[in-house]
Short mmCIF file of N, CA and C and ligand atoms in Angstrom, two decimals:
data_model
loop_
_atom_site.label_atom_id
_atom_site.label_comp_id
_atom_site.label_asym_id
_atom_site.label_seq_id
_atom_site.Cartn_x
_atom_site.Cartn_y
_atom_site.Cartn_z
N MET X 1 92.11 91.33 85.37
CA MET X 1 92.56 92.52 84.36
C MET X 1 92.97 93.67 85.34
N ILE X 2 94.23 94.20 84.88
CA ILE X 2 95.23 95.01 85.76
C ILE X 2 94.93 96.16 85.24
N VAL X 3 94.18 97.21 85.95
CA VAL X 3 94.54 98.54 85.76
C VAL X 3 95.01 99.51 86.68
N LEU X 4 95.54 100.77 85.63
CA LEU X 4 95.78 101.83 86.82
C LEU X 4 94.86 102.24 87.07
N THR X 5 94.27 102.62 87.84
CA THR X 5 93.14 103.92 88.22
C THR X 5 94.28 104.55 89.04
N PRO X 6 94.07 105.59 88.54
CA PRO X 6 94.32 107.29 88.39
C PRO X 6 94.19 107.74 90.65
N LEU X 7 94.70 108.57 91.68
CA LEU X 7 94.58 108.55 92.64
C LEU X 7 93.72 109.42 92.85
N ASP X 8 92.87 109.13 93.17
CA ASP X 8 92.40 110.52 94.19
C ASP X 8 91.57 109.90 96.00
N GLU X 9 90.45 110.78 95.94
CA GLU X 9 90.33 110.79 97.87
C GLU X 9 90.30 109.10 97.72
N ALA X 10 89.07 109.22 96.97
CA ALA X 10 88.15 107.65 96.85
C ALA X 10 89.81 106.40 97.02
N ALA X 11 90.45 106.74 95.62
CA ALA X 11 91.22 105.41 95.71
C ALA X 11 92.01 105.62 96.75
N LEU X 12 92.77 106.87 97.45
CA LEU X 12 93.01 106.90 98.18
C LEU X 12 92.66 105.72 99.89
N VAL X 13 91.40 105.84 99.80
CA VAL X 13 91.38 104.77 101.21
C VAL X 13 91.41 103.57 100.91
N ARG X 14 90.79 103.21 99.48
CA ARG X 14 90.76 101.74 98.96
C ARG X 14 92.73 101.34 99.06
N LEU X 15 93.59 102.28 99.00
CA LEU X 15 94.62 101.81 98.89
C LEU X 15 95.33 102.08 100.22
N LEU X 16 94.65 102.65 101.08
CA LEU X 16 95.20 102.36 102.71
C LEU X 16 94.30 101.06 102.76
N GLU X 17 93.91 100.50 102.82
CA GLU X 17 92.85 99.52 102.93
C GLU X 17 93.94 97.67 102.25
N ALA X 18 94.48 98.34 101.31
CA ALA X 18 95.47 96.96 100.49
C ALA X 18 96.80 96.69 101.22
N ALA X 19 97.25 98.42 101.78
CA ALA X 19 98.54 98.30 102.54
C ALA X 19 98.45 98.10 103.91
N GLU X 20 97.14 98.30 104.54
CA GLU X 20 97.03 97.67 106.09
C GLU X 20 97.26 96.61 106.05
N ALA X 21 96.21 95.42 105.14
CA ALA X 21 95.95 94.45 104.67
C ALA X 21 97.29 93.63 104.09
N GLY X 22 97.98 93.94 103.40
CA GLY X 22 99.79 93.27 103.45
C GLY X 22 100.14 93.50 102.64
N ALA X 23 100.85 95.11 103.01
CA ALA X 23 102.68 95.06 103.35
C ALA X 23 103.07 96.03 104.37
N ASP X 24 103.90 95.66 104.59
CA ASP X 24 104.98 95.91 105.76
C ASP X 24 104.68 98.07 105.34
N PRO X 25 104.37 98.90 106.59
CA PRO X 25 104.64 99.79 106.45
C PRO X 25 106.22 100.45 105.93
N LEU X 26 106.28 100.33 106.06
CA LEU X 26 107.91 100.58 105.62
C LEU X 26 108.82 99.47 103.69
N ASP X 27 107.62 99.12 103.56
CA ASP X 27 107.62 99.05 102.18
C ASP X 27 106.79 100.52 101.50
N VAL X 28 106.13 100.97 101.35
CA VAL X 28 105.18 101.61 101.34
C VAL X 28 105.03 103.15 102.01
N MET X 29 106.04 103.38 102.73
CA MET X 29 105.95 105.16 103.09
C MET X 29 107.38 105.08 103.82
N PRO X 30 107.21 106.32 103.73
CA PRO X 30 108.95 106.99 105.04
C PRO X 30 108.54 106.47 106.67
N PRO X 31 109.74 106.39 106.67
CA PRO X 31 109.56 104.91 107.95
C PRO X 31 108.52 106.18 109.64
N VAL X 32 107.61 105.95 110.08
CA VAL X 32 106.74 106.50 111.29
C VAL X 32 107.25 106.06 112.95
N GLY X 33 107.92 106.51 113.58
CA GLY X 33 107.96 105.50 114.79
C GLY X 33 107.28 105.23 115.58
N GLY X 34 107.87 104.72 116.37
CA GLY X 34 106.59 104.07 117.51
C GLY X 34 106.36 102.71 116.97
N PRO X 35 105.45 101.98 117.78
CA PRO X 35 105.17 100.15 117.76
C PRO X 35 105.07 99.98 116.22
N PRO X 36 105.57 98.42 116.17
CA PRO X 36 106.10 97.49 114.83
C PRO X 36 104.08 97.72 114.36
N GLY X 37 103.83 97.95 112.85
CA GLY X 37 102.00 97.77 112.41
C GLY X 37 101.69 98.93 111.98
N TRP X 38 100.58 98.72 111.27
CA TRP X 38 99.60 99.72 111.07
C TRP X 38 99.20 100.95 112.44
N THR X 39 99.75 101.62 112.97
CA THR X 39 99.17 102.11 113.80
C THR X 39 99.06 103.41 113.41
N SER X 40 97.50 104.31 114.32
CA SER X 40 96.54 105.33 113.75
C SER X 40 97.54 106.24 113.36
N ALA X 41 99.13 106.57 113.71
CA ALA X 41 100.13 107.04 113.49
C ALA X 41 100.45 107.10 112.03
N ARG X 42 101.26 105.84 111.46
CA ARG X 42 101.73 105.72 110.10
C ARG X 42 100.07 105.61 109.13
N ARG X 43 98.87 105.19 109.58
CA ARG X 43 97.98 105.21 109.12
C ARG X 43 97.67 106.68 108.60
N ASP X 44 98.15 107.95 108.99
CA ASP X 44 97.04 109.34 108.88
C ASP X 44 98.89 109.70 107.73
N ALA X 45 99.80 108.71 108.94
CA ALA X 45 101.21 109.41 107.65
C ALA X 45 100.63 108.72 106.15
N PHE X 46 100.20 107.55 105.94
CA PHE X 46 100.27 107.41 105.21
C PHE X 46 99.35 108.00 104.08
N LEU X 47 98.75 108.38 104.31
CA LEU X 47 97.65 109.36 103.55
C LEU X 47 97.97 110.83 103.36
N ALA X 48 98.83 111.73 104.83
CA ALA X 48 99.61 112.66 104.46
C ALA X 48 100.15 112.54 103.13
N PHE X 49 101.21 111.55 103.08
CA PHE X 49 102.27 111.35 101.88
C PHE X 49 101.85 111.77 100.58
N HIS X 50 100.99 111.04 100.55
CA HIS X 50 99.56 110.29 99.40
C HIS X 50 98.92 111.96 98.89
N ARG X 51 98.81 112.69 99.54
CA ARG X 51 98.18 113.95 99.67
C ARG X 51 98.77 114.70 99.18
N ALA X 52 100.09 114.75 99.78
CA ALA X 52 101.47 116.14 100.14
C ALA X 52 101.65 115.60 98.18
N ARG X 53 101.93 114.49 98.10
CA ARG X 53 103.03 114.17 97.28
C ARG X 53 102.16 113.85 95.89
N CYS X 54 101.09 113.78 95.55
CA CYS X 54 100.09 113.76 94.55
C CYS X 54 99.11 114.29 94.59
N LEU X 55 98.33 114.73 95.10
CA LEU X 55 96.83 115.25 95.30
C LEU X 55 96.42 117.24 95.25
N ASP X 56 97.04 117.14 96.50
CA ASP X 56 97.85 118.47 96.43
C ASP X 56 98.56 119.25 95.53
N PRO X 57 97.79 120.27 94.81
CA PRO X 57 98.72 120.73 93.65
C PRO X 57 99.29 121.39 94.04
N ALA X 58 99.72 121.91 95.01
CA ALA X 58 100.90 123.25 95.55
C ALA X 58 101.76 122.14 95.88
N THR X 59 102.15 121.27 96.54
CA THR X 59 102.57 120.22 96.91
C THR X 59 102.98 119.26 95.76
N ALA X 60 102.72 118.84 95.09
CA ALA X 60 102.41 117.54 94.10
C ALA X 60 103.89 117.80 93.55
N VAL X 61 104.72 115.98 93.53
CA VAL X 61 105.99 115.71 92.70
C VAL X 61 105.81 114.30 92.13
N GLU X 62 104.42 113.83 91.85
CA GLU X 62 104.54 112.51 91.42
C GLU X 62 103.00 112.24 90.23
N ARG X 63 102.72 111.40 89.58
CA ARG X 63 101.89 110.82 89.33
C ARG X 63 101.89 109.59 89.85
N THR X 64 100.55 108.64 90.91
CA THR X 64 100.32 107.75 91.51
C THR X 64 99.06 107.58 91.10
N TRP X 65 99.36 105.77 91.06
CA TRP X 65 97.54 105.02 90.35
C TRP X 65 97.58 103.58 91.83
N VAL X 66 96.75 103.57 91.70
CA VAL X 66 95.82 102.75 92.70
C VAL X 66 96.24 101.62 90.99
N ILE X 67 96.95 100.71 92.32
CA ILE X 67 96.23 98.95 90.88
C ILE X 67 95.37 98.31 91.29
N ASP X 68 95.22 98.38 90.59
CA ASP X 68 93.64 97.26 90.63
C ASP X 68 93.76 95.78 90.37
N ALA X 69 93.65 94.84 90.86
CA ALA X 69 93.39 94.03 90.02
C ALA X 69 91.48 92.89 90.31
N ASP X 70 91.36 93.12 89.09
CA ASP X 70 90.49 92.75 89.47
C ASP X 70 89.16 93.62 90.03
N GLY X 71 89.61 94.26 90.13
CA GLY X 71 88.77 96.18 90.86
C GLY X 71 88.60 95.71 91.89
N VAL X 72 90.16 94.60 92.01
CA VAL X 72 90.45 95.38 94.00
C VAL X 72 91.96 95.63 93.95
N ALA X 73 91.77 96.99 94.84
CA ALA X 73 93.24 97.66 95.13
C ALA X 73 94.52 96.38 95.38
N VAL X 74 95.35 96.44 94.97
CA VAL X 74 96.31 95.60 95.60
C VAL X 74 97.50 96.41 95.53
N GLY X 75 97.94 97.18 95.36
CA GLY X 75 98.97 98.34 95.63
C GLY X 75 99.05 99.46 94.50
N ALA X 76 100.61 100.19 94.81
CA ALA X 76 100.60 101.70 94.25
C ALA X 76 101.24 101.54 92.60
N ALA X 77 101.17 102.49 92.17
CA ALA X 77 102.65 102.56 91.16
C ALA X 77 102.78 104.02 90.89
N ARG X 78 104.01 104.69 91.07
CA ARG X 78 104.26 106.16 90.02
C ARG X 78 105.00 106.20 89.50
N LEU X 79 105.24 107.67 88.76
CA LEU X 79 105.78 108.51 88.53
C LEU X 79 106.35 109.23 88.64
N GLU X 80 107.41 109.35 89.16
CA GLU X 80 108.24 110.93 89.52
C GLU X 80 109.03 111.68 88.56
N SER X 81 108.63 113.31 88.43
CA SER X 81 109.71 113.59 87.21
C SER X 81 111.02 114.34 88.26
N HIS X 82 111.89 113.87 87.49
CA HIS X 82 113.39 114.00 87.57
C HIS X 82 113.96 115.33 86.50
N GLY X 83 114.20 115.87 86.23
CA GLY X 83 114.38 117.00 85.19
C GLY X 83 113.87 116.57 83.47
N ASP X 84 114.73 115.36 83.05
CA ASP X 84 113.34 115.46 81.67
C ASP X 84 113.11 113.49 82.19
N ALA X 85 113.47 113.05 82.63
CA ALA X 85 113.11 112.32 83.27
C ALA X 85 112.46 111.78 84.63
N VAL X 86 111.64 110.13 84.54
CA VAL X 86 111.02 110.11 84.83
C VAL X 86 111.28 109.02 86.39
N GLU X 87 110.74 108.66 87.31
CA GLU X 87 111.23 107.97 88.52
C GLU X 87 110.31 106.79 88.43
N ALA X 88 110.25 106.01 88.45
CA ALA X 88 108.42 104.83 88.15
C ALA X 88 109.32 104.03 90.21
N GLY X 89 108.26 103.94 90.60
CA GLY X 89 107.93 103.17 91.70
C GLY X 89 106.90 102.29 91.63
N ILE X 90 107.14 101.01 92.34
CA ILE X 90 106.01 99.99 92.37
C ILE X 90 105.58 99.49 93.93
N TRP X 91 104.40 99.07 94.48
CA TRP X 91 104.76 98.40 95.47
C TRP X 91 103.39 97.06 95.51
N LEU X 92 103.20 95.77 95.80
CA LEU X 92 102.36 95.16 95.66
C LEU X 92 101.92 94.98 97.32
N ALA X 93 101.01 94.21 97.66
CA ALA X 93 100.19 94.15 99.05
C ALA X 93 101.46 92.39 98.23
N ARG X 94 101.22 91.75 99.76
CA ARG X 94 102.26 90.54 99.87
C ARG X 94 101.20 89.31 98.83
N ALA X 95 99.71 89.42 99.12
CA ALA X 95 99.29 88.07 97.97
C ALA X 95 98.98 88.28 97.06
N ALA X 96 99.66 89.28 96.38
CA ALA X 96 99.68 89.38 95.10
C ALA X 96 101.13 89.57 93.90
N ARG X 97 102.14 89.14 94.45
CA ARG X 97 103.56 89.05 94.78
C ARG X 97 103.45 87.99 94.07
N GLY X 98 104.68 87.67 92.75
CA GLY X 98 104.83 86.42 91.88
C GLY X 98 104.16 85.99 91.50
N ARG X 99 102.70 86.60 90.79
CA ARG X 99 101.96 86.88 90.38
C ARG X 99 101.70 87.15 88.72
N GLY X 100 103.05 87.95 88.55
CA GLY X 100 102.95 88.68 87.26
C GLY X 100 102.30 89.80 87.19
N ILE X 101 101.92 90.18 88.28
CA ILE X 101 101.05 91.38 88.18
C ILE X 101 102.00 92.92 88.02
N GLY X 102 103.58 92.32 89.23
CA GLY X 102 104.33 93.59 88.38
C GLY X 102 105.02 94.02 87.20
N LYS X 103 104.97 92.79 86.65
CA LYS X 103 105.48 93.09 85.15
C LYS X 103 104.58 93.63 84.33
N GLN X 104 103.00 93.42 84.57
CA GLN X 104 102.06 93.76 83.85
C GLN X 104 102.33 95.24 84.00
N VAL X 105 102.59 95.65 85.63
CA VAL X 105 102.15 97.16 85.91
C VAL X 105 103.38 98.12 85.08
N THR X 106 104.75 97.54 85.19
CA THR X 106 105.34 97.90 84.42
C THR X 106 105.60 98.16 83.09
N ALA X 107 104.84 97.54 82.30
CA ALA X 107 104.93 97.73 81.05
C ALA X 107 103.50 98.66 80.72
N LEU X 108 102.62 98.83 82.14
CA LEU X 108 101.78 100.46 81.89
C LEU X 108 102.54 101.51 82.14
N LEU X 109 103.41 101.44 82.96
CA LEU X 109 104.16 102.58 83.99
C LEU X 109 105.22 102.97 82.61
N LEU X 110 105.80 102.12 81.54
CA LEU X 110 106.03 102.09 80.72
C LEU X 110 105.99 103.13 79.85
N ALA X 111 104.56 102.73 79.23
CA ALA X 111 103.31 103.33 78.48
C ALA X 111 103.49 105.10 78.69
N GLU X 112 102.91 105.05 80.01
CA GLU X 112 102.92 106.12 80.75
C GLU X 112 103.99 107.47 80.47
N ALA X 113 104.87 106.35 80.90
CA ALA X 113 106.11 107.15 80.69
C ALA X 113 106.90 107.78 79.15
N ARG X 114 106.07 106.70 78.19
CA ARG X 114 106.62 107.41 76.76
C ARG X 114 105.50 108.49 76.62
N ALA X 115 104.15 108.45 76.83
CA ALA X 115 103.72 109.08 76.76
C ALA X 115 103.09 110.42 76.94
N SER X 116 104.32 110.66 78.33
CA SER X 116 104.55 111.40 78.71
C SER X 116 105.22 113.01 78.24
N GLY X 117 105.90 111.99 76.90
CA GLY X 117 107.49 112.86 76.49
C GLY X 117 108.38 112.64 77.53
N ALA X 118 108.33 111.54 78.19
CA ALA X 118 109.57 111.40 78.87
C ALA X 118 110.91 110.88 78.51
N ALA X 119 112.34 111.72 78.83
CA ALA X 119 113.31 111.16 78.07
C ALA X 119 113.75 110.45 78.65
N GLY X 120 113.62 109.63 79.69
CA GLY X 120 114.36 108.50 80.63
C GLY X 120 113.36 108.08 81.65
N LEU X 121 113.59 106.69 81.57
CA LEU X 121 113.24 105.81 83.01
C LEU X 121 113.98 105.85 84.38
N VAL X 122 113.93 106.59 85.17
CA VAL X 122 114.97 105.82 86.39
C VAL X 122 114.04 104.78 87.43
N ALA X 123 115.06 104.29 87.66
CA ALA X 123 114.44 103.30 89.71
C ALA X 123 115.16 102.95 90.21
N SER X 124 115.24 103.12 91.42
CA SER X 124 116.09 102.13 92.59
C SER X 124 115.45 101.82 93.42
N THR X 125 116.68 100.38 93.01
CA THR X 125 115.73 99.24 94.35
C THR X 125 117.25 99.07 95.17
N THR X 126 117.39 97.83 95.59
CA THR X 126 118.37 97.40 96.59
C THR X 126 119.16 95.84 95.99
N VAL X 127 120.28 95.36 96.27
CA VAL X 127 120.75 94.52 95.79
C VAL X 127 119.98 93.03 95.61
N ASP X 128 119.34 92.98 97.33
CA ASP X 128 118.63 91.88 97.34
C ASP X 128 117.01 91.99 96.81
N ASN X 129 116.41 93.09 96.12
CA ASN X 129 115.37 92.53 95.23
C ASN X 129 115.41 92.11 93.99
N ARG X 130 115.91 90.96 94.21
CA ARG X 130 115.82 90.21 92.61
C ARG X 130 114.53 90.64 91.68
N GLY X 131 113.42 90.77 92.26
CA GLY X 131 111.87 91.31 91.85
C GLY X 131 112.05 92.17 90.86
N ALA X 132 112.34 93.00 91.82
CA ALA X 132 112.52 94.46 90.79
C ALA X 132 113.67 94.88 90.55
N GLN X 133 114.51 94.20 90.21
CA GLN X 133 115.33 93.93 89.33
C GLN X 133 115.28 93.27 87.89
N SER X 134 114.58 92.51 88.16
CA SER X 134 114.12 91.37 86.95
C SER X 134 112.76 92.28 85.75
N LEU X 135 112.22 93.35 87.22
CA LEU X 135 110.91 93.75 85.96
C LEU X 135 111.42 94.81 85.52
N LEU X 136 113.10 95.55 85.77
CA LEU X 136 113.50 96.50 85.60
C LEU X 136 114.42 96.18 84.36
N ALA X 137 114.92 95.35 84.42
CA ALA X 137 115.96 94.46 83.03
C ALA X 137 115.20 93.80 81.74
N GLY X 138 114.08 93.97 82.18
CA GLY X 138 112.70 92.90 81.74
C GLY X 138 112.14 94.21 80.28
N ILE X 139 112.76 95.15 80.94
CA ILE X 139 112.02 96.55 80.20
C ILE X 139 113.10 97.09 79.13
N GLY X 140 114.39 96.11 79.88
CA GLY X 140 116.02 96.72 78.78
C GLY X 140 116.14 97.41 80.11
N ALA X 141 115.88 98.04 80.92
CA ALA X 141 116.82 98.96 81.76
C ALA X 141 118.37 98.70 81.91
N ASP X 142 119.56 99.74 81.83
CA ASP X 142 120.54 99.48 82.20
C ASP X 142 120.80 99.42 84.17
N LEU X 143 121.30 98.23 84.45
CA LEU X 143 121.19 98.39 85.24
C LEU X 143 122.68 98.87 86.32
N THR X 144 122.89 99.86 87.48
CA THR X 144 124.41 99.32 88.04
C THR X 144 124.87 99.59 89.52
N VAL X 145 125.17 98.48 89.93
CA VAL X 145 124.79 98.69 91.12
C VAL X 145 126.48 99.29 91.58
N ASP X 146 125.97 99.77 93.06
CA ASP X 146 126.87 100.33 93.61
C ASP X 146 126.81 100.31 95.46
N GLY X 147 127.17 99.31 96.08
CA GLY X 147 127.16 99.03 97.40
C GLY X 147 126.03 97.70 97.28
N ASP X 148 124.72 98.59 97.77
CA ASP X 148 123.64 97.35 98.93
C ASP X 148 122.61 98.56 97.04
N GLU X 149 122.88 99.27 96.72
CA GLU X 149 121.84 100.17 95.64
C GLU X 149 122.20 99.41 94.11
N VAL X 150 120.98 99.78 93.51
CA VAL X 150 120.54 99.43 92.11
C VAL X 150 120.07 100.10 91.40
N ALA X 151 120.62 101.47 90.43
CA ALA X 151 120.13 102.29 89.67
C ALA X 151 119.74 101.77 88.44
N ALA X 152 118.47 102.51 88.21
CA ALA X 152 118.13 101.07 86.89
C ALA X 152 117.56 102.80 85.49
N ASP X 153 118.25 102.78 84.37
CA ASP X 153 118.37 103.68 83.59
C ASP X 153 117.96 103.35 82.46
N LEU X 154 117.09 103.65 81.95
CA LEU X 154 115.93 103.27 80.47
C LEU X 154 116.25 105.06 79.72
N ARG X 155 116.59 105.15 79.04
CA ARG X 155 116.24 105.24 77.69
C ARG X 155 115.14 105.38 77.42
N LEU X 156 114.53 106.83 76.60
CA LEU X 156 113.42 106.30 75.79
C LEU X 156 112.95 107.09 74.49
N GLY X 157 113.70 107.39 73.85
CA GLY X 157 114.06 108.31 72.93
C GLY X 157 113.18 109.03 72.61
N ARG X 158 112.73 109.40 71.62
CA ARG X 158 111.47 110.67 70.98
C ARG X 158 110.94 110.39 69.51
N SER X 159 110.81 108.96 69.97
CA SER X 159 110.22 108.56 67.98
C SER X 159 108.49 108.64 68.63
N ARG X 160 108.18 108.98 69.46
CA ARG X 160 106.66 109.07 69.11
C ARG X 160 105.83 110.33 68.58
C1 LIG L 1 108.86 94.16 93.55
C2 LIG L 1 107.59 93.63 93.49
C3 LIG L 1 107.05 94.85 92.46
C4 LIG L 1 107.19 92.60 92.07
O1 LIG L 1 106.67 92.47 91.53
P1 LIG L 1 105.65 90.75 91.08
O2 LIG L 1 104.21 90.88 90.78
O3 LIG L 1 105.88 90.06 92.51
O4 LIG L 1 106.98 90.59 90.20
P2 LIG L 1 106.15 89.50 88.94
O5 LIG L 1 105.65 88.73 89.50
O6 LIG L 1 105.61 90.51 87.53
O7 LIG L 1 107.79 88.68 88.40
C5 LIG L 1 108.32 89.74 87.34
C6 LIG L 1 109.51 89.02 87.54
O8 LIG L 1 110.96 89.02 89.03
C7 LIG L 1 111.16 87.95 89.35
N1 LIG L 1 110.48 87.70 90.58
C8 LIG L 1 109.28 87.85 91.11
N2 LIG L 1 109.47 88.12 92.87
C9 LIG L 1 111.09 87.64 92.84
C10 LIG L 1 111.72 87.12 93.62
N3 LIG L 1 111.23 88.01 95.31
N4 LIG L 1 113.04 86.90 93.45
C11 LIG L 1 113.49 86.99 92.53
N5 LIG L 1 112.95 86.99 90.85
C12 LIG L 1 111.44 87.36 91.50
C13 LIG L 1 109.84 86.90 88.51
O9 LIG L 1 110.41 85.39 88.51
C14 LIG L 1 109.40 87.70 86.85
O10 LIG L 1 110.94 87.12 86.28
P3 LIG L 1 110.68 86.58 85.09
O11 LIG L 1 110.44 87.97 83.91
O12 LIG L 1 111.44 86.16 84.19
O13 LIG L 1 109.43 85.95 84.56
C15 LIG L 1 106.81 93.44 94.40
O14 LIG L 1 107.12 92.15 94.33
C16 LIG L 1 106.42 94.13 95.39
O15 LIG L 1 105.99 94.78 95.39
N6 LIG L 1 107.67 93.84 96.14
C17 LIG L 1 107.55 94.90 97.34
C18 LIG L 1 107.78 96.40 96.72
C19 LIG L 1 108.43 96.40 96.68
O16 LIG L 1 109.66 95.96 96.95
N7 LIG L 1 109.20 97.35 95.55
C20 LIG L 1 110.24 97.81 95.25
C21 LIG L 1 110.71 98.36 95.56
S1 LIG L 1 111.78 98.86 94.32
#
């Protein structure tokens, strides 16, 4: 069963373990210099990144959830406010990709976006990320290509 668990300090530790075990740092956080892989500097930056963006009320800009598959952390999902819309993001550890989890998480994020009263859901990805484009097209988002970038936009209406 796929569940979105709101991020807290305990969930953040589980999320870092999932990232270290199965994701490239560049897929899950901004670049940090140094040798490749999950160095201690990147682990610290991963924790600081999520504390600043989600857990610290003084600086938070988004809601983040750990994606739990049968109770095991396999990735993260987020919704960041942009005016009256929310920007969605998802990453999954390699072993969890290609099994339909992204599709379920996208549906859960869409439900959260609707429940929040947002007027739209937006997302951005790249032209080579067919999986992400498929997820976004699958919920009816309009996709616009600009060079290597793909912008997705779904109007949510006010029917709740
Ligand atoms: C992108 C990502 C979230 C997709 O999640 P996923 O669980 O692997 O995707 P699913 O198994 O739910 O598949 C959803 C759809 O995408 C398609 N798909 C998935 N991976 C694909 C790939 N590499 N190439 C082409 N299509 C792909 C599936 O066939 C499925 O299509 P359908 O709706 O027609 O059945 C996941 O692969 C991931 O975390 N990648 C690394 C981080 C990332 O790129 N995040 C998005 C940044 S914008």
